[in-house]
Short mmCIF file of C-alpha atoms in Angstrom, two decimals:
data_model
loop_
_atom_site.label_atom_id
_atom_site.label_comp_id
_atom_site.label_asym_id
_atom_site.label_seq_id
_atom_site.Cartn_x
_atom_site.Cartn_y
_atom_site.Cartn_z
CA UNK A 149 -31.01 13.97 -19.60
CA UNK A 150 -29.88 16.29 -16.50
CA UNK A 151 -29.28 19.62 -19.18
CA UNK A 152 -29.90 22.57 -16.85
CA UNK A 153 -30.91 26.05 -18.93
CA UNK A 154 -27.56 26.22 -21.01
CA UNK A 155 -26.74 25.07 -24.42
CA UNK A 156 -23.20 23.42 -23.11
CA UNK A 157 -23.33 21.09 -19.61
CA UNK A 158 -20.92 20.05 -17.70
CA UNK A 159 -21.81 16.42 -15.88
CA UNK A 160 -20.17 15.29 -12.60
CA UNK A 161 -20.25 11.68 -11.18
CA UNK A 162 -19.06 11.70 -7.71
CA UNK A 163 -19.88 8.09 -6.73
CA UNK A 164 -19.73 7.75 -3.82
CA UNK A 165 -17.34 5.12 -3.31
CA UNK A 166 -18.65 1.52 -3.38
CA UNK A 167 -21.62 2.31 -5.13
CA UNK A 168 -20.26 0.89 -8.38
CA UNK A 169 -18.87 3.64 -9.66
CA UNK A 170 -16.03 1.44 -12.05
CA UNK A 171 -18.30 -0.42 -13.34
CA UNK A 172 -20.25 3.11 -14.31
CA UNK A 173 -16.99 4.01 -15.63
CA UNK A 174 -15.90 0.78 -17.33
CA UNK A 175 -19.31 0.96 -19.16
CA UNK A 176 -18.80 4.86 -20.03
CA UNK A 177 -15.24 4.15 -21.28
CA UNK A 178 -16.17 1.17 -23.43
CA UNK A 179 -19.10 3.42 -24.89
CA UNK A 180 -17.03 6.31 -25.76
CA UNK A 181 -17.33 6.68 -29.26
CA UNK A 182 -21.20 5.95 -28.89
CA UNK A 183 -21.93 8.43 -26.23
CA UNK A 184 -20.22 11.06 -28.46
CA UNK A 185 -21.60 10.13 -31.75
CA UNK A 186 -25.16 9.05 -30.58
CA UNK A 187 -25.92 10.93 -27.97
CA UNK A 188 -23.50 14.68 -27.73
CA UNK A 189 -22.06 13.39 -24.53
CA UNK A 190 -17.85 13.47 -24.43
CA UNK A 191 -16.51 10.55 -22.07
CA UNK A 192 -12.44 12.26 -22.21
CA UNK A 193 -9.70 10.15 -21.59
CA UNK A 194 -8.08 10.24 -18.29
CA UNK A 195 -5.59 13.06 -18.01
CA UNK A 196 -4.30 11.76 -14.61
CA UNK A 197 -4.73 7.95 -14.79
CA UNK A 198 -3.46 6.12 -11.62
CA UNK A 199 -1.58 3.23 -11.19
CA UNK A 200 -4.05 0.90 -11.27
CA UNK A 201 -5.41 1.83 -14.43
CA UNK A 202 -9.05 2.62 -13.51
CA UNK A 203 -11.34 4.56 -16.40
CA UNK A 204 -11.96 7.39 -14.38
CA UNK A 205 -11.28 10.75 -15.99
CA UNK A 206 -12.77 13.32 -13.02
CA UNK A 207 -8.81 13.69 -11.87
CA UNK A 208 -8.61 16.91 -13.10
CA UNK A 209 -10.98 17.91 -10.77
CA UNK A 210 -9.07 16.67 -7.92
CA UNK A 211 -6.90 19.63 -5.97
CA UNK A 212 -3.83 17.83 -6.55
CA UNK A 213 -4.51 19.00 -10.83
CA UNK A 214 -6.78 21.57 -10.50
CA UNK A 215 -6.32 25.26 -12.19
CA UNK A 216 -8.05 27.46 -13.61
CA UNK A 217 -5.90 27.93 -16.66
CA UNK A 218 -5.82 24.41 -17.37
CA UNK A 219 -8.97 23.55 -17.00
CA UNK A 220 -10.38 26.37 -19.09
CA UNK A 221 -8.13 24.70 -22.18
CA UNK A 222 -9.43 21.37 -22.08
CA UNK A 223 -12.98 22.13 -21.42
CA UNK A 224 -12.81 24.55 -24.18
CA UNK A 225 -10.98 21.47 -26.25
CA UNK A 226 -13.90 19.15 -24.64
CA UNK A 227 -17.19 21.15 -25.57
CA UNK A 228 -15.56 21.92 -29.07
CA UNK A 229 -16.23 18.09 -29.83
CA UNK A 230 -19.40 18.26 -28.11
CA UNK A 231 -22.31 19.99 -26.00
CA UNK A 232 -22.31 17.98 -23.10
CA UNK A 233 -18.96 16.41 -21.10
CA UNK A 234 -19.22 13.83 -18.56
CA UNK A 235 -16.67 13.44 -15.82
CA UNK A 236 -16.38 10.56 -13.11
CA UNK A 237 -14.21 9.92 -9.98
CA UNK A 238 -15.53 8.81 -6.91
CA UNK A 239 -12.82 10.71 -4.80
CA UNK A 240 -14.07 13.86 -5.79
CA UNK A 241 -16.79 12.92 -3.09
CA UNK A 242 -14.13 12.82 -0.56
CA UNK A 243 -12.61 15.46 1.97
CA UNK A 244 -11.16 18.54 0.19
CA UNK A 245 -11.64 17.30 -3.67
CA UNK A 246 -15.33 19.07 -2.95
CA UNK A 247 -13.35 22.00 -2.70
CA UNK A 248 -12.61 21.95 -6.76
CA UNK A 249 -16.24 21.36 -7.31
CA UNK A 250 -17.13 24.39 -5.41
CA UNK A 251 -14.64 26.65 -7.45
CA UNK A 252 -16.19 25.32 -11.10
CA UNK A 253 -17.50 28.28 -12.36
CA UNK A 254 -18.10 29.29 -16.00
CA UNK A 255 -21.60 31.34 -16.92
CA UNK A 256 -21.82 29.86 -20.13
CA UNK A 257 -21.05 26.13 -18.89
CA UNK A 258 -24.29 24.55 -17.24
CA UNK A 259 -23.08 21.49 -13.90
CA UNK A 260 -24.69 18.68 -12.81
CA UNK A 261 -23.95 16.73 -10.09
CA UNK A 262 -24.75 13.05 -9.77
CA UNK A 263 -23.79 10.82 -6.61
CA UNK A 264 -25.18 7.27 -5.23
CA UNK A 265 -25.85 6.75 -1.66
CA UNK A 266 -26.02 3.56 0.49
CA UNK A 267 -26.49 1.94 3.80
CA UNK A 268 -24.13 3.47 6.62
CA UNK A 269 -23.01 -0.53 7.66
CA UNK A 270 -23.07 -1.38 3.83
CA UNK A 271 -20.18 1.74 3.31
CA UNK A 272 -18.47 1.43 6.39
CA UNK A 273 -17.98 -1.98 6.23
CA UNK A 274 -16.77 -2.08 2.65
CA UNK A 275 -14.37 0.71 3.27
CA UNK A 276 -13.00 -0.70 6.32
CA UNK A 277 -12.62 -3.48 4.31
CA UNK A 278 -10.39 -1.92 0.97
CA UNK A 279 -8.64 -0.10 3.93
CA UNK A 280 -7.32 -3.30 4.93
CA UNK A 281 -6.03 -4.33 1.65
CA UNK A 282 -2.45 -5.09 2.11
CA UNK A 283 -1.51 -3.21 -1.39
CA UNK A 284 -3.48 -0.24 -0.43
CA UNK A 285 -0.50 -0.09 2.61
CA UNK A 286 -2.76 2.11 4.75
CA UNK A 287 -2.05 1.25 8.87
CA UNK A 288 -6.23 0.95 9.17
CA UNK A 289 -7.75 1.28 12.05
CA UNK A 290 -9.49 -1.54 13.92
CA UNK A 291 -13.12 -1.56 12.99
CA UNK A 292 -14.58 -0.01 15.79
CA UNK A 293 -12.43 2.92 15.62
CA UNK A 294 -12.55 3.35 12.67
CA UNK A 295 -16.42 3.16 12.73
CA UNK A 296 -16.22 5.85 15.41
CA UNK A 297 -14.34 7.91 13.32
CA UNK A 298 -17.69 9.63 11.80
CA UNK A 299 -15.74 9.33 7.81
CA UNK A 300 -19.31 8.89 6.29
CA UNK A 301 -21.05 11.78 7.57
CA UNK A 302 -18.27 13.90 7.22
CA UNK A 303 -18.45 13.09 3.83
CA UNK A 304 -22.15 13.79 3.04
CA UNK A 305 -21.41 17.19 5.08
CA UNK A 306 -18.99 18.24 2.27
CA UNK A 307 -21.44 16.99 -0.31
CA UNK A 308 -23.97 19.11 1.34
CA UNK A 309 -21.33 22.24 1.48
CA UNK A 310 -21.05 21.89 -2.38
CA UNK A 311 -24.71 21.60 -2.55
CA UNK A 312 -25.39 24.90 -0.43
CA UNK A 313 -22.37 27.12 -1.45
CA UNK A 314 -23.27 26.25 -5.58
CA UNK A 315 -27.10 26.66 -5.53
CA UNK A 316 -27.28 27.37 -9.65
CA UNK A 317 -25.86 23.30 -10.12
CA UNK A 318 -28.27 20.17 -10.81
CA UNK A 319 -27.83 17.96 -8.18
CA UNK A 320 -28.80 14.58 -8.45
CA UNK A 321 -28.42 12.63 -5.25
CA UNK A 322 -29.66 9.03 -5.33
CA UNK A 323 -29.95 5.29 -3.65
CA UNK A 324 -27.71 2.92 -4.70
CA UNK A 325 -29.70 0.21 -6.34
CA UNK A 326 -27.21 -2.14 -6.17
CA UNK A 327 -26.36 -5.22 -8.43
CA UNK A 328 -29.38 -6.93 -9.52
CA UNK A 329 -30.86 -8.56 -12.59
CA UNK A 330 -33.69 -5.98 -12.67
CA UNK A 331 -32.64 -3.03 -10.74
CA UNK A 332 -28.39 -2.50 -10.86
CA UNK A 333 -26.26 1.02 -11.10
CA UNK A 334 -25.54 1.13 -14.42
CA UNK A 335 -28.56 0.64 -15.62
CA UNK A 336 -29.94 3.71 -13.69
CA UNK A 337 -27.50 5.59 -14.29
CA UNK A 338 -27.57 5.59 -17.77
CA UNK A 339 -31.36 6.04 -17.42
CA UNK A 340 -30.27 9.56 -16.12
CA UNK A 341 -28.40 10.32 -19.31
CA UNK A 342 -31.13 9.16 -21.47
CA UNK A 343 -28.82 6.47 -23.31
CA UNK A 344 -29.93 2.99 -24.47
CA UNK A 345 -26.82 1.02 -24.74
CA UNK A 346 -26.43 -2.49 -26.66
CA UNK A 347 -26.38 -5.06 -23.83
CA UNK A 348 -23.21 -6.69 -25.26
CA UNK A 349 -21.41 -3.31 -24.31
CA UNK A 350 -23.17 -3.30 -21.21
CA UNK A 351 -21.50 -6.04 -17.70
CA UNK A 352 -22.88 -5.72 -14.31
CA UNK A 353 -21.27 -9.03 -13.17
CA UNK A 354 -19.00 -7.39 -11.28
CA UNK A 355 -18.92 -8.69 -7.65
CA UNK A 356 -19.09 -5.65 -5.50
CA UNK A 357 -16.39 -7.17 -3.57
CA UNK A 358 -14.86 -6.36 -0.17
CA UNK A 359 -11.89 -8.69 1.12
CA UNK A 360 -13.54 -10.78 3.49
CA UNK A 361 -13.67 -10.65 7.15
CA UNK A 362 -10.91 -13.26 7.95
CA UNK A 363 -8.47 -11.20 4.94
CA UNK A 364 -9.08 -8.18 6.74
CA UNK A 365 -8.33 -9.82 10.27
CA UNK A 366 -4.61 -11.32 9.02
CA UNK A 367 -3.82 -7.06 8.19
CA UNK A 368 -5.13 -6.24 11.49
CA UNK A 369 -3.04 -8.80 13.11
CA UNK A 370 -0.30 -7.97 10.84
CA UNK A 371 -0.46 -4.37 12.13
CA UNK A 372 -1.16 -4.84 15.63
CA UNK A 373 2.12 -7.26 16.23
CA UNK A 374 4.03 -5.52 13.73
CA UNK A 375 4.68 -8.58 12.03
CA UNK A 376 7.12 -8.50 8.98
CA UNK A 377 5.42 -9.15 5.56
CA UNK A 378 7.05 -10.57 2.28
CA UNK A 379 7.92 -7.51 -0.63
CA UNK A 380 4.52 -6.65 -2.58
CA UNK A 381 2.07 -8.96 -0.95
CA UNK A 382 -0.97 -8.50 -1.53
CA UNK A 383 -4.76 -9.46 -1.96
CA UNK A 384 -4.79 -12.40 -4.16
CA UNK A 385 -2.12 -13.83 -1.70
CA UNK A 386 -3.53 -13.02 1.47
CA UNK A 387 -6.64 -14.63 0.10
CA UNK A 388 -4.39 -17.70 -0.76
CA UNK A 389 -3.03 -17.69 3.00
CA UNK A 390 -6.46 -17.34 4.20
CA UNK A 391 -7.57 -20.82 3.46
CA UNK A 392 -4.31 -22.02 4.89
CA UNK A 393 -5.76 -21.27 8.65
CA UNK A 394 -8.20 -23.31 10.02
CA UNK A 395 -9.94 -20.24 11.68
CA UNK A 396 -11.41 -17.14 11.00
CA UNK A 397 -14.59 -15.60 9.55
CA UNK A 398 -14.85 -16.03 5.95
CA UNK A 399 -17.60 -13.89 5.20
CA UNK A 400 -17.65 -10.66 4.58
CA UNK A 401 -17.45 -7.83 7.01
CA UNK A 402 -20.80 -6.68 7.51
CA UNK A 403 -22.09 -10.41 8.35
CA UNK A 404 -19.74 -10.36 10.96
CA UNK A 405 -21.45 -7.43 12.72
CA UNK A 406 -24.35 -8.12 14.95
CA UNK A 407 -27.79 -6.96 14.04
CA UNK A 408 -27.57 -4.42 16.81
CA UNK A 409 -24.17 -2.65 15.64
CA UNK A 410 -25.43 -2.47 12.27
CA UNK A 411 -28.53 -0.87 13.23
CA UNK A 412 -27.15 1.72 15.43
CA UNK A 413 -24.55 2.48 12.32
CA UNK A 414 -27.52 2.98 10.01
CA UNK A 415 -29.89 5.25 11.81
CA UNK A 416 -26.67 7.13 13.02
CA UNK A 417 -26.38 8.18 9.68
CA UNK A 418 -29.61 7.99 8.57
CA UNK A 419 -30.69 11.69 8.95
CA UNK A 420 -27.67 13.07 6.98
CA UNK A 421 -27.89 10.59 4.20
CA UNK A 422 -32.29 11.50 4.19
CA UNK A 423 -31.48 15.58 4.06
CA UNK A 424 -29.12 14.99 0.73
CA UNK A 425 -31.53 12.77 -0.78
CA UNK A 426 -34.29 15.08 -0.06
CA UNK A 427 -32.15 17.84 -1.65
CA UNK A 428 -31.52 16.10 -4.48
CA UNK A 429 -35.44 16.11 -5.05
CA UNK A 430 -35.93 12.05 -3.62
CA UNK A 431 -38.74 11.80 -1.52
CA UNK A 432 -39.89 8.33 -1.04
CA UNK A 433 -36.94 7.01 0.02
CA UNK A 434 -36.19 6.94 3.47
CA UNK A 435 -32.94 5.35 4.67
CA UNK A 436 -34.02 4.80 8.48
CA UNK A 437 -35.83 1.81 6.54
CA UNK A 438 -32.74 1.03 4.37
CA UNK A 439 -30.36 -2.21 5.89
CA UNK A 440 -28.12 -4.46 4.30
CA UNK A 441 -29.14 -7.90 2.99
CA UNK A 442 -28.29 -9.94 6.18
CA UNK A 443 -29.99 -7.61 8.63
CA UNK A 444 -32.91 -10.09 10.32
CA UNK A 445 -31.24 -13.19 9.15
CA UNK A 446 -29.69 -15.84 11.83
CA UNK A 447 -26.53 -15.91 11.40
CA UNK A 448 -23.14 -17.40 13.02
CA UNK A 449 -21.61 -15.28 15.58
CA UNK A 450 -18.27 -13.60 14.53
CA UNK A 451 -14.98 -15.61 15.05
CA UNK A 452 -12.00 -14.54 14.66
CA UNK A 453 -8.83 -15.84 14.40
CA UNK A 454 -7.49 -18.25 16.81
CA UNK A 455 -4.10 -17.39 18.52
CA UNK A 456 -2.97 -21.04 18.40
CA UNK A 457 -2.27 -19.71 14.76
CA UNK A 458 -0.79 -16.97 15.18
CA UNK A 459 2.93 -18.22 14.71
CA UNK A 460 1.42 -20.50 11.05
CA UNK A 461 0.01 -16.55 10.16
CA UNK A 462 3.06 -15.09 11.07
CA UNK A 463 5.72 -17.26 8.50
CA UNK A 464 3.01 -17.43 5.63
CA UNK A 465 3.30 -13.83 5.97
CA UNK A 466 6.68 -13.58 4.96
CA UNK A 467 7.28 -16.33 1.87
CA UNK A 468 8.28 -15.07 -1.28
CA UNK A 469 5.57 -14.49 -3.78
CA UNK A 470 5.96 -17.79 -5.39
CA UNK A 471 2.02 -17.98 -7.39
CA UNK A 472 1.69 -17.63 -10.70
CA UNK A 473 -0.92 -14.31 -9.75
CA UNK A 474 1.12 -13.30 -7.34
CA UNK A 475 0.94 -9.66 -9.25
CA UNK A 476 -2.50 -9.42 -9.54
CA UNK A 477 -4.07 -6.08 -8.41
CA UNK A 478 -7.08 -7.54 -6.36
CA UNK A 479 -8.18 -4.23 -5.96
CA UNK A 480 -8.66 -4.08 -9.61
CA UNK A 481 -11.16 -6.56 -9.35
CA UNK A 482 -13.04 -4.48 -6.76
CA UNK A 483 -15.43 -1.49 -6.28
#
């Protein structure tokens, strides 16, 4: 297990996002009362859970929560039930959250930092993707701006300020493996903590699931003509108009990109995301060699959405929510 030199350690999962970080936490939450029991390692309940009920509990760490005062209470609470606490939430990788991480300090209290890193067009793409989630009610950006926007490396820069400013922490900085049936997140990440988990307790069949191309085309659309849209609508609905129109890309984003676009986004990157791995003490890995799944591969060229159904788009827009999951939280069912 990451345990540094001190006899109480403090262990931080910063994802990053879409590196199947809930299902990390899904696994940690379920396991609880074993991690604690079995192996000295406190999972806390969520102090700050949001609205969509995720199991992450690294809120407090967030700026938003964060103080000195109150954090000295419940670690002291924390490490009273045992020697080692483990906290998770991928948005402490983001923008100023890395701020909190760079104030932790306690010199009896030993910190380790663990955080997953894929493929630039893998991230982007995904991201763009949530982004365009109609729930999520964010005014995205069209893809190529909001590739252009540089939010990947500017997040590995403030992983790399946390990693310079805090030199005494255990950073652990690793590829995603992915979801496979030898080689998936969970698995290696509980590899890291030492823990051997029954495999009942233990689901990697999550899909790591971004709304597909066409989905992410009707918000863009939506946006662009300011089209009205019906109260609450949201994933599992667009999804539902999405096979109503005859055109459109149903895959997902990043097989919509060309082979050259998703090359360029990869090596762009790929110096940033090699110096973080290389701090974090991984040396074989080298992701100017890293590419998703369909790089190589013949595939379809990208279509989009043909005007001719633009007015169809427009009205299915705007009918009530009459499905029986017209509530679901899709985005529950992703990361």
């Amino acid at each position: 297990m990451l345990s540094g030199n001190k006899d109480r350690y403090l262990l931080v999962h910063v994802g990053s996002p879409k590196t199947g970080t809930t299902s990390i936490q899904e696994v940690l939450n379920h396991n609880a009362a074993t991690l604690k029991q079995s192996y000295g390692i406190n999972y806390p309940l969520d102090h700050n859970q949001d609205a969509n009920g995720r199991q992450a509990n690294g809120a407090i760490l967030m700026p938003a929560y964060f103080d000195d005062l109150r954090l000295r209470t419940l670690f002291d609470s924390w490490f009273s039930e045992s020697t080692h606490v483990l906290l998770s939430d991928e948005v402490l990788f983001l923008d100023r959250n890395c701020r909190s991480l760079k104030k932790l300090r306690n010199e009896t209290v030993g910190v380790g930092v663990i955080c997953y890193l894929r493929d630039a067009a893998s991230y982007l793409t995904s991201i763009w993707a949530e982004f365009n989630r109609f729930e999520n009610r964010i005014n995205a950006p069209n893809f190529e701006n909001f590739v252009g926007q540089n939010t990947y490396i500017r997040n590995i820069l403030n992983l790399l300020d946390v990693v310079y400013a805090r030199p005494e922490f255990e950073f652990c900085v690793r590829p995603y493996p992915g979801f496979s049936k030898d080689n998936d997140v969970v698995s290696d990440f509980l590899g890291l903590l030492d823990v051997t988990l029954d495999k009942d307790t233990i689901t990697t069949s999550r899909t790591n699931i971004s709304i597909t191309r066409k989905e992410a085309d009707i918000r863009q659309l939506q946006l662009m003509h300011e089209w009205p849209i019906a109260d609450k609508l949201n994933s599992a609905r667009v999804s539902k108009i999405a096979k109503m129109i005859s055109s459109g890309d149903d895959r997902s984003v990043v097989e919509t990109i060309s082979d050259e676009a998703i090359e360029r986004m990869c090596l762009d990157h790929a110096f940033f995301l090699n110096q973080t791995l290389r701090l974090g003490a991984i040396e074989q890995f080298d992701f100017r060699e890293s590419f998703p799944r369909c790089f190589g591969k013949i595939r379809e060229p990208y279509c989009p959405i043909h005007p001719g159904e633009y007015e169809k788009l427009k009205e299915l827009l705007m009918e009530p929510l009459s499905y029986p999951d017209a509530n679901l939280d899709a985005g529950n069912q992703t990361t």
